[in-house]
Amino acid sequence: MITVKNLNKTYNPKKNPVQALQNINLSIPSKQKIAVVGRSGSGKSTLMQVMSTLDKADSGEVLIDKTNILQFNDKQLDKFRAEKMGFIFQNFYVDDTQTCLANISLPLEILNMNKSARKRLSLEALERVGLEDKAKSLASELSGGQRQRLAIARAIVNNPKILFADEPTGNLDSQTGWQIIQTLFNLTNHLGTTFIMVTHDITLANMCDIIFQMQDGKIWQIDKKSNTKEFNNIIK
């Protein structure tokens, strides 16, 4: 369970302040698929970044299993993210100069895992996303869809408890984007991962269990969907 209490975030507080988050309160059950939607500037990406500790809140709490992770120091946060979280971004953020295998093993290096274990888990992650034949290929040699699959493999190599995705299909054509969503949903179902996704695509949002709609830094509507079982049957 993730619980957010009284979360606030203001950018440029001393000059031209922009209140990106205004007293956000929400609860996310474990193993659910969550969509955060809203217009540009609504605060949806800021909410994800603060919840995942990639950005700092001005005040409030983010409780994961009743522990306020916003109280962690930098070393504790690095360890917690490496052990419990995965991240997928619109722009992939893979290292073109490294092989696919090297890209994936980075989170495991942060955990000081030995080389043989890193290789084994990284190869398993590549196989899960259908890139098992690309282990020795440079990331620069991959297509856009393959690069996003590589980013997904890196995000799930540590079997994360929570997976965050910011517009994961935003840079892909519709067919490739659909394939990526199929991969993400199948993986999160298999791993029992809580999946939190920022998206502007309402069709994609409707495939999730819960939709948080944001406006002006506030959550103004929460929708609980009933069609997710049908969708999950489609993508199996």
PDB file of C-alpha atoms in Angstrom:
ATOM      1  CA  MET A   1       0.000   0.000   0.000  1.00  0.00           C
ATOM      2  CA  ILE A   2       1.199   3.493  -0.910  1.00  0.00           C
ATOM      3  CA  THR A   3      -0.299   6.376   1.035  1.00  0.00           C
ATOM      4  CA  VAL A   4       0.339  10.031   0.212  1.00  0.00           C
ATOM      5  CA  LYS A   5      -0.489  12.622   2.863  1.00  0.00           C
ATOM      6  CA  ASN A   6      -0.627  16.407   2.502  1.00  0.00           C
ATOM      7  CA  LEU A   7       1.968  16.485  -0.280  1.00  0.00           C
ATOM      8  CA  ASN A   8       3.055  19.930  -1.477  1.00  0.00           C
ATOM      9  CA  LYS A   9       5.609  21.092  -4.033  1.00  0.00           C
ATOM     10  CA  THR A  10       6.340  24.631  -5.254  1.00  0.00           C
ATOM     11  CA  TYR A  11       8.883  25.505  -7.921  1.00  0.00           C
ATOM     12  CA  ASN A  12      10.740  28.864  -7.795  1.00  0.00           C
ATOM     13  CA  PRO A  13       9.294  29.711  -4.358  1.00  0.00           C
ATOM     14  CA  LYS A  14      11.162  33.029  -4.040  1.00  0.00           C
ATOM     15  CA  LYS A  15      10.483  34.340  -7.544  1.00  0.00           C
ATOM     16  CA  ASN A  16       7.532  33.508  -9.805  1.00  0.00           C
ATOM     17  CA  PRO A  17       6.306  30.621  -7.606  1.00  0.00           C
ATOM     18  CA  VAL A  18       4.469  27.761  -9.283  1.00  0.00           C
ATOM     19  CA  GLN A  19       2.580  25.464  -6.930  1.00  0.00           C
ATOM     20  CA  ALA A  20       2.887  22.148  -8.742  1.00  0.00           C
ATOM     21  CA  LEU A  21       1.274  20.034  -5.992  1.00  0.00           C
ATOM     22  CA  GLN A  22      -1.338  21.307  -3.558  1.00  0.00           C
ATOM     23  CA  ASN A  23      -2.087  19.199  -0.507  1.00  0.00           C
ATOM     24  CA  ILE A  24      -2.275  15.861  -2.326  1.00  0.00           C
ATOM     25  CA  ASN A  25      -3.829  12.947  -0.436  1.00  0.00           C
ATOM     26  CA  LEU A  26      -4.297   9.515  -1.982  1.00  0.00           C
ATOM     27  CA  SER A  27      -4.000   5.787  -1.416  1.00  0.00           C
ATOM     28  CA  ILE A  28      -2.813   3.152  -3.884  1.00  0.00           C
ATOM     29  CA  PRO A  29      -3.476  -0.524  -3.121  1.00  0.00           C
ATOM     30  CA  SER A  30      -0.694  -2.994  -3.836  1.00  0.00           C
ATOM     31  CA  LYS A  31      -0.502  -4.757  -7.214  1.00  0.00           C
ATOM     32  CA  GLN A  32      -2.830  -2.240  -8.889  1.00  0.00           C
ATOM     33  CA  LYS A  33      -2.331  -0.444 -12.203  1.00  0.00           C
ATOM     34  CA  ILE A  34      -2.634   3.298 -11.737  1.00  0.00           C
ATOM     35  CA  ALA A  35      -2.931   6.048 -14.347  1.00  0.00           C
ATOM     36  CA  VAL A  36      -2.277   9.707 -13.530  1.00  0.00           C
ATOM     37  CA  VAL A  37      -3.765  11.955 -16.195  1.00  0.00           C
ATOM     38  CA  GLY A  38      -4.185  15.669 -16.816  1.00  0.00           C
ATOM     39  CA  ARG A  39      -3.265  18.500 -19.116  1.00  0.00           C
ATOM     40  CA  SER A  40       0.290  19.763 -19.456  1.00  0.00           C
ATOM     41  CA  GLY A  41       1.186  21.623 -16.270  1.00  0.00           C
ATOM     42  CA  SER A  42      -1.442  19.850 -14.173  1.00  0.00           C
ATOM     43  CA  GLY A  43       1.219  18.359 -11.878  1.00  0.00           C
ATOM     44  CA  LYS A  44       0.997  14.724 -12.963  1.00  0.00           C
ATOM     45  CA  SER A  45       4.716  14.237 -13.703  1.00  0.00           C
ATOM     46  CA  THR A  46       5.688  16.161 -10.570  1.00  0.00           C
ATOM     47  CA  LEU A  47       3.478  13.868  -8.494  1.00  0.00           C
ATOM     48  CA  MET A  48       5.208  10.784  -9.902  1.00  0.00           C
ATOM     49  CA  GLN A  49       8.673  12.275  -9.407  1.00  0.00           C
ATOM     50  CA  VAL A  50       7.970  13.238  -5.790  1.00  0.00           C
ATOM     51  CA  MET A  51       6.295   9.916  -4.974  1.00  0.00           C
ATOM     52  CA  SER A  52       9.308   8.086  -6.390  1.00  0.00           C
ATOM     53  CA  THR A  53      11.772  10.410  -4.572  1.00  0.00           C
ATOM     54  CA  LEU A  54      13.307  11.594  -7.853  1.00  0.00           C
ATOM     55  CA  ASP A  55      12.272  15.086  -6.743  1.00  0.00           C
ATOM     56  CA  LYS A  56      11.874  16.511  -3.240  1.00  0.00           C
ATOM     57  CA  ALA A  57       8.584  17.588  -1.719  1.00  0.00           C
ATOM     58  CA  ASP A  58       8.262  20.791   0.291  1.00  0.00           C
ATOM     59  CA  SER A  59       6.058  19.028   2.830  1.00  0.00           C
ATOM     60  CA  GLY A  60       3.988  15.918   3.299  1.00  0.00           C
ATOM     61  CA  GLU A  61       4.524  12.183   3.494  1.00  0.00           C
ATOM     62  CA  VAL A  62       4.858   9.245   1.101  1.00  0.00           C
ATOM     63  CA  LEU A  63       4.234   6.061   3.077  1.00  0.00           C
ATOM     64  CA  ILE A  64       5.156   2.710   1.589  1.00  0.00           C
ATOM     65  CA  ASP A  65       4.073  -0.082   3.911  1.00  0.00           C
ATOM     66  CA  LYS A  66       3.681   2.579   6.634  1.00  0.00           C
ATOM     67  CA  THR A  67       7.276   3.878   6.258  1.00  0.00           C
ATOM     68  CA  ASN A  68       7.692   7.527   5.240  1.00  0.00           C
ATOM     69  CA  ILE A  69      10.351   7.299   2.540  1.00  0.00           C
ATOM     70  CA  LEU A  70      10.657  11.102   2.359  1.00  0.00           C
ATOM     71  CA  GLN A  71      12.537  10.933   5.648  1.00  0.00           C
ATOM     72  CA  PHE A  72      15.300   8.763   4.194  1.00  0.00           C
ATOM     73  CA  ASN A  73      18.762  10.222   3.616  1.00  0.00           C
ATOM     74  CA  ASP A  74      20.366  10.030   0.174  1.00  0.00           C
ATOM     75  CA  LYS A  75      22.092   6.704   0.846  1.00  0.00           C
ATOM     76  CA  GLN A  76      18.892   5.135   2.145  1.00  0.00           C
ATOM     77  CA  LEU A  77      16.949   6.442  -0.857  1.00  0.00           C
ATOM     78  CA  ASP A  78      19.465   5.034  -3.344  1.00  0.00           C
ATOM     79  CA  LYS A  79      19.237   1.633  -1.690  1.00  0.00           C
ATOM     80  CA  PHE A  80      15.438   1.709  -1.466  1.00  0.00           C
ATOM     81  CA  ARG A  81      15.021   2.682  -5.128  1.00  0.00           C
ATOM     82  CA  ALA A  82      17.483   0.014  -6.248  1.00  0.00           C
ATOM     83  CA  GLU A  83      15.715  -2.684  -4.225  1.00  0.00           C
ATOM     84  CA  LYS A  84      12.037  -1.727  -4.518  1.00  0.00           C
ATOM     85  CA  MET A  85      11.477   0.552  -7.531  1.00  0.00           C
ATOM     86  CA  GLY A  86      11.776   0.574 -11.298  1.00  0.00           C
ATOM     87  CA  PHE A  87      11.573   3.557 -13.648  1.00  0.00           C
ATOM     88  CA  ILE A  88      10.587   3.906 -17.307  1.00  0.00           C
ATOM     89  CA  PHE A  89      10.724   7.250 -19.116  1.00  0.00           C
ATOM     90  CA  GLN A  90       9.458   8.576 -22.427  1.00  0.00           C
ATOM     91  CA  ASN A  91      12.995   9.270 -23.686  1.00  0.00           C
ATOM     92  CA  PHE A  92      14.325   5.782 -22.816  1.00  0.00           C
ATOM     93  CA  TYR A  93      17.567   7.048 -21.152  1.00  0.00           C
ATOM     94  CA  VAL A  94      19.647   4.087 -22.216  1.00  0.00           C
ATOM     95  CA  ASP A  95      23.399   4.370 -22.740  1.00  0.00           C
ATOM     96  CA  ASP A  96      24.053   4.025 -26.461  1.00  0.00           C
ATOM     97  CA  THR A  97      27.748   3.307 -25.891  1.00  0.00           C
ATOM     98  CA  GLN A  98      27.016   0.244 -23.732  1.00  0.00           C
ATOM     99  CA  THR A  99      25.716  -3.194 -24.628  1.00  0.00           C
ATOM    100  CA  CYS A 100      22.172  -4.134 -23.753  1.00  0.00           C
ATOM    101  CA  LEU A 101      23.472  -6.410 -21.008  1.00  0.00           C
ATOM    102  CA  ALA A 102      25.539  -3.595 -19.475  1.00  0.00           C
ATOM    103  CA  ASN A 103      22.566  -1.208 -19.571  1.00  0.00           C
ATOM    104  CA  ILE A 104      20.363  -3.616 -17.676  1.00  0.00           C
ATOM    105  CA  SER A 105      22.859  -4.540 -14.968  1.00  0.00           C
ATOM    106  CA  LEU A 106      23.237  -0.987 -13.623  1.00  0.00           C
ATOM    107  CA  PRO A 107      20.558  -1.236 -10.863  1.00  0.00           C
ATOM    108  CA  LEU A 108      22.155  -4.483  -9.707  1.00  0.00           C
ATOM    109  CA  GLU A 109      25.586  -2.855  -9.503  1.00  0.00           C
ATOM    110  CA  ILE A 110      24.109  -0.274  -7.123  1.00  0.00           C
ATOM    111  CA  LEU A 111      23.088  -3.207  -4.920  1.00  0.00           C
ATOM    112  CA  ASN A 112      26.680  -4.527  -5.018  1.00  0.00           C
ATOM    113  CA  MET A 113      25.492  -7.805  -6.501  1.00  0.00           C
ATOM    114  CA  ASN A 114      28.248 -10.113  -7.727  1.00  0.00           C
ATOM    115  CA  LYS A 115      29.005 -10.280 -11.445  1.00  0.00           C
ATOM    116  CA  SER A 116      27.601 -13.743 -12.115  1.00  0.00           C
ATOM    117  CA  ALA A 117      24.284 -12.946 -10.419  1.00  0.00           C
ATOM    118  CA  ARG A 118      24.046  -9.636 -12.316  1.00  0.00           C
ATOM    119  CA  LYS A 119      24.570 -11.416 -15.616  1.00  0.00           C
ATOM    120  CA  ARG A 120      22.022 -14.124 -14.842  1.00  0.00           C
ATOM    121  CA  LEU A 121      19.295 -11.679 -13.804  1.00  0.00           C
ATOM    122  CA  SER A 122      20.052  -9.321 -16.689  1.00  0.00           C
ATOM    123  CA  LEU A 123      19.753 -12.135 -19.232  1.00  0.00           C
ATOM    124  CA  GLU A 124      16.452 -13.183 -17.642  1.00  0.00           C
ATOM    125  CA  ALA A 125      15.169  -9.611 -17.933  1.00  0.00           C
ATOM    126  CA  LEU A 126      16.167  -9.448 -21.603  1.00  0.00           C
ATOM    127  CA  GLU A 127      14.306 -12.695 -22.241  1.00  0.00           C
ATOM    128  CA  ARG A 128      11.178 -11.332 -20.541  1.00  0.00           C
ATOM    129  CA  VAL A 129      11.008  -8.447 -23.026  1.00  0.00           C
ATOM    130  CA  GLY A 130      11.949 -10.512 -26.085  1.00  0.00           C
ATOM    131  CA  LEU A 131      15.495  -9.187 -26.496  1.00  0.00           C
ATOM    132  CA  GLU A 132      17.418 -12.295 -25.487  1.00  0.00           C
ATOM    133  CA  ASP A 133      19.338 -12.206 -28.795  1.00  0.00           C
ATOM    134  CA  LYS A 134      20.487  -8.596 -28.221  1.00  0.00           C
ATOM    135  CA  ALA A 135      22.577  -9.063 -25.068  1.00  0.00           C
ATOM    136  CA  LYS A 136      25.864  -8.197 -26.792  1.00  0.00           C
ATOM    137  CA  SER A 137      24.413  -5.552 -29.126  1.00  0.00           C
ATOM    138  CA  LEU A 138      24.995  -1.866 -28.463  1.00  0.00           C
ATOM    139  CA  ALA A 139      21.893   0.056 -27.437  1.00  0.00           C
ATOM    140  CA  SER A 140      22.520   2.394 -30.388  1.00  0.00           C
ATOM    141  CA  GLU A 141      21.796  -0.497 -32.765  1.00  0.00           C
ATOM    142  CA  LEU A 142      18.213  -0.941 -31.531  1.00  0.00           C
ATOM    143  CA  SER A 143      14.983   0.461 -32.973  1.00  0.00           C
ATOM    144  CA  GLY A 144      12.809   2.795 -30.900  1.00  0.00           C
ATOM    145  CA  GLY A 145      10.569  -0.009 -29.743  1.00  0.00           C
ATOM    146  CA  GLN A 146      13.536  -2.200 -28.863  1.00  0.00           C
ATOM    147  CA  ARG A 147      15.123   0.650 -26.901  1.00  0.00           C
ATOM    148  CA  GLN A 148      11.965   1.025 -24.859  1.00  0.00           C
ATOM    149  CA  ARG A 149      11.921  -2.732 -24.259  1.00  0.00           C
ATOM    150  CA  LEU A 150      15.506  -2.420 -23.088  1.00  0.00           C
ATOM    151  CA  ALA A 151      14.442   0.341 -20.694  1.00  0.00           C
ATOM    152  CA  ILE A 152      11.671  -1.926 -19.404  1.00  0.00           C
ATOM    153  CA  ALA A 153      14.137  -4.786 -18.884  1.00  0.00           C
ATOM    154  CA  ARG A 154      16.380  -2.471 -16.862  1.00  0.00           C
ATOM    155  CA  ALA A 155      13.383  -1.318 -14.816  1.00  0.00           C
ATOM    156  CA  ILE A 156      12.227  -4.833 -13.912  1.00  0.00           C
ATOM    157  CA  VAL A 157      15.605  -6.582 -13.504  1.00  0.00           C
ATOM    158  CA  ASN A 158      15.387  -6.152  -9.719  1.00  0.00           C
ATOM    159  CA  ASN A 159      11.764  -7.462  -9.593  1.00  0.00           C
ATOM    160  CA  PRO A 160      10.542  -4.100  -8.259  1.00  0.00           C
ATOM    161  CA  LYS A 161       7.687  -3.734  -5.848  1.00  0.00           C
ATOM    162  CA  ILE A 162       6.661  -0.498  -7.580  1.00  0.00           C
ATOM    163  CA  LEU A 163       7.142   0.424 -11.231  1.00  0.00           C
ATOM    164  CA  PHE A 164       6.862   4.075 -12.319  1.00  0.00           C
ATOM    165  CA  ALA A 165       6.376   5.015 -15.976  1.00  0.00           C
ATOM    166  CA  ASP A 166       6.232   8.547 -17.389  1.00  0.00           C
ATOM    167  CA  GLU A 167       4.567   8.554 -20.845  1.00  0.00           C
ATOM    168  CA  PRO A 168       6.150   5.166 -21.710  1.00  0.00           C
ATOM    169  CA  THR A 169       4.712   5.138 -25.243  1.00  0.00           C
ATOM    170  CA  GLY A 170       5.014   8.865 -25.953  1.00  0.00           C
ATOM    171  CA  ASN A 171       7.859   8.547 -28.480  1.00  0.00           C
ATOM    172  CA  LEU A 172       6.523   5.462 -30.254  1.00  0.00           C
ATOM    173  CA  ASP A 173       4.118   4.880 -33.127  1.00  0.00           C
ATOM    174  CA  SER A 174       0.722   3.449 -32.209  1.00  0.00           C
ATOM    175  CA  GLN A 175       1.473  -0.170 -33.115  1.00  0.00           C
ATOM    176  CA  THR A 176       4.791  -0.242 -31.273  1.00  0.00           C
ATOM    177  CA  GLY A 177       3.216   1.603 -28.346  1.00  0.00           C
ATOM    178  CA  TRP A 178       0.519  -1.056 -28.086  1.00  0.00           C
ATOM    179  CA  GLN A 179       3.142  -3.791 -28.066  1.00  0.00           C
ATOM    180  CA  ILE A 180       5.001  -1.990 -25.259  1.00  0.00           C
ATOM    181  CA  ILE A 181       1.807  -1.696 -23.209  1.00  0.00           C
ATOM    182  CA  GLN A 182       1.121  -5.396 -23.690  1.00  0.00           C
ATOM    183  CA  THR A 183       4.631  -6.131 -22.441  1.00  0.00           C
ATOM    184  CA  LEU A 184       4.267  -3.830 -19.431  1.00  0.00           C
ATOM    185  CA  PHE A 185       0.892  -5.192 -18.369  1.00  0.00           C
ATOM    186  CA  ASN A 186       1.954  -8.811 -18.777  1.00  0.00           C
ATOM    187  CA  LEU A 187       5.126  -8.215 -16.775  1.00  0.00           C
ATOM    188  CA  THR A 188       3.417  -6.355 -13.931  1.00  0.00           C
ATOM    189  CA  ASN A 189       0.768  -9.069 -13.751  1.00  0.00           C
ATOM    190  CA  HIS A 190       3.464 -11.746 -13.594  1.00  0.00           C
ATOM    191  CA  LEU A 191       5.609  -9.927 -11.036  1.00  0.00           C
ATOM    192  CA  GLY A 192       2.726  -8.676  -8.881  1.00  0.00           C
ATOM    193  CA  THR A 193       4.055  -5.136  -9.218  1.00  0.00           C
ATOM    194  CA  THR A 194       2.220  -1.914  -8.402  1.00  0.00           C
ATOM    195  CA  PHE A 195       2.297   0.022 -11.675  1.00  0.00           C
ATOM    196  CA  ILE A 196       1.991   3.839 -11.636  1.00  0.00           C
ATOM    197  CA  MET A 197       1.878   5.502 -15.041  1.00  0.00           C
ATOM    198  CA  VAL A 198       1.655   9.136 -16.120  1.00  0.00           C
ATOM    199  CA  THR A 199      -0.100   9.417 -19.467  1.00  0.00           C
ATOM    200  CA  HIS A 200      -2.030  11.854 -21.630  1.00  0.00           C
ATOM    201  CA  ASP A 201      -3.685   8.932 -23.439  1.00  0.00           C
ATOM    202  CA  ILE A 202      -7.143   8.414 -21.955  1.00  0.00           C
ATOM    203  CA  THR A 203      -7.592   5.120 -23.831  1.00  0.00           C
ATOM    204  CA  LEU A 204      -4.463   3.808 -22.152  1.00  0.00           C
ATOM    205  CA  ALA A 205      -5.571   5.214 -18.804  1.00  0.00           C
ATOM    206  CA  ASN A 206      -8.865   3.360 -19.090  1.00  0.00           C
ATOM    207  CA  MET A 207      -6.952   0.082 -19.145  1.00  0.00           C
ATOM    208  CA  CYS A 208      -5.777   0.708 -15.566  1.00  0.00           C
ATOM    209  CA  ASP A 209      -7.529  -0.126 -12.303  1.00  0.00           C
ATOM    210  CA  ILE A 210      -7.600   3.440 -10.956  1.00  0.00           C
ATOM    211  CA  ILE A 211      -7.324   6.820 -12.690  1.00  0.00           C
ATOM    212  CA  PHE A 212      -6.247   9.928 -10.798  1.00  0.00           C
ATOM    213  CA  GLN A 213      -7.222  13.014 -12.782  1.00  0.00           C
ATOM    214  CA  MET A 214      -5.179  16.117 -11.964  1.00  0.00           C
ATOM    215  CA  GLN A 215      -5.760  19.807 -12.530  1.00  0.00           C
ATOM    216  CA  ASP A 216      -3.816  22.804 -11.178  1.00  0.00           C
ATOM    217  CA  GLY A 217      -1.736  20.647  -8.866  1.00  0.00           C
ATOM    218  CA  LYS A 218      -4.734  18.939  -7.303  1.00  0.00           C
ATOM    219  CA  ILE A 219      -6.476  15.602  -7.718  1.00  0.00           C
ATOM    220  CA  TRP A 220      -9.998  16.574  -8.694  1.00  0.00           C
ATOM    221  CA  GLN A 221     -11.373  13.167  -9.650  1.00  0.00           C
ATOM    222  CA  ILE A 222     -10.660   9.499  -8.942  1.00  0.00           C
ATOM    223  CA  ASP A 223     -12.101   6.821 -11.225  1.00  0.00           C
ATOM    224  CA  LYS A 224     -12.040   3.136 -10.423  1.00  0.00           C
ATOM    225  CA  LYS A 225     -12.341   1.112 -13.593  1.00  0.00           C
ATOM    226  CA  SER A 226     -14.283  -2.095 -14.065  1.00  0.00           C
ATOM    227  CA  ASN A 227     -13.000  -3.170 -17.477  1.00  0.00           C
ATOM    228  CA  THR A 228      -9.473  -4.202 -16.530  1.00  0.00           C
ATOM    229  CA  LYS A 229     -10.204  -7.939 -16.323  1.00  0.00           C
ATOM    230  CA  GLU A 230     -11.463  -7.876 -19.896  1.00  0.00           C
ATOM    231  CA  PHE A 231      -8.346  -6.019 -21.021  1.00  0.00           C
ATOM    232  CA  ASN A 232      -6.037  -8.393 -19.151  1.00  0.00           C
ATOM    233  CA  ASN A 233      -7.698 -11.319 -20.900  1.00  0.00           C
ATOM    234  CA  ILE A 234      -7.060  -9.651 -24.274  1.00  0.00           C
ATOM    235  CA  ILE A 235      -3.329  -9.189 -23.732  1.00  0.00           C
ATOM    236  CA  LYS A 236      -2.554 -12.640 -22.339  1.00  0.00           C
TER     237      LYS A 236
END
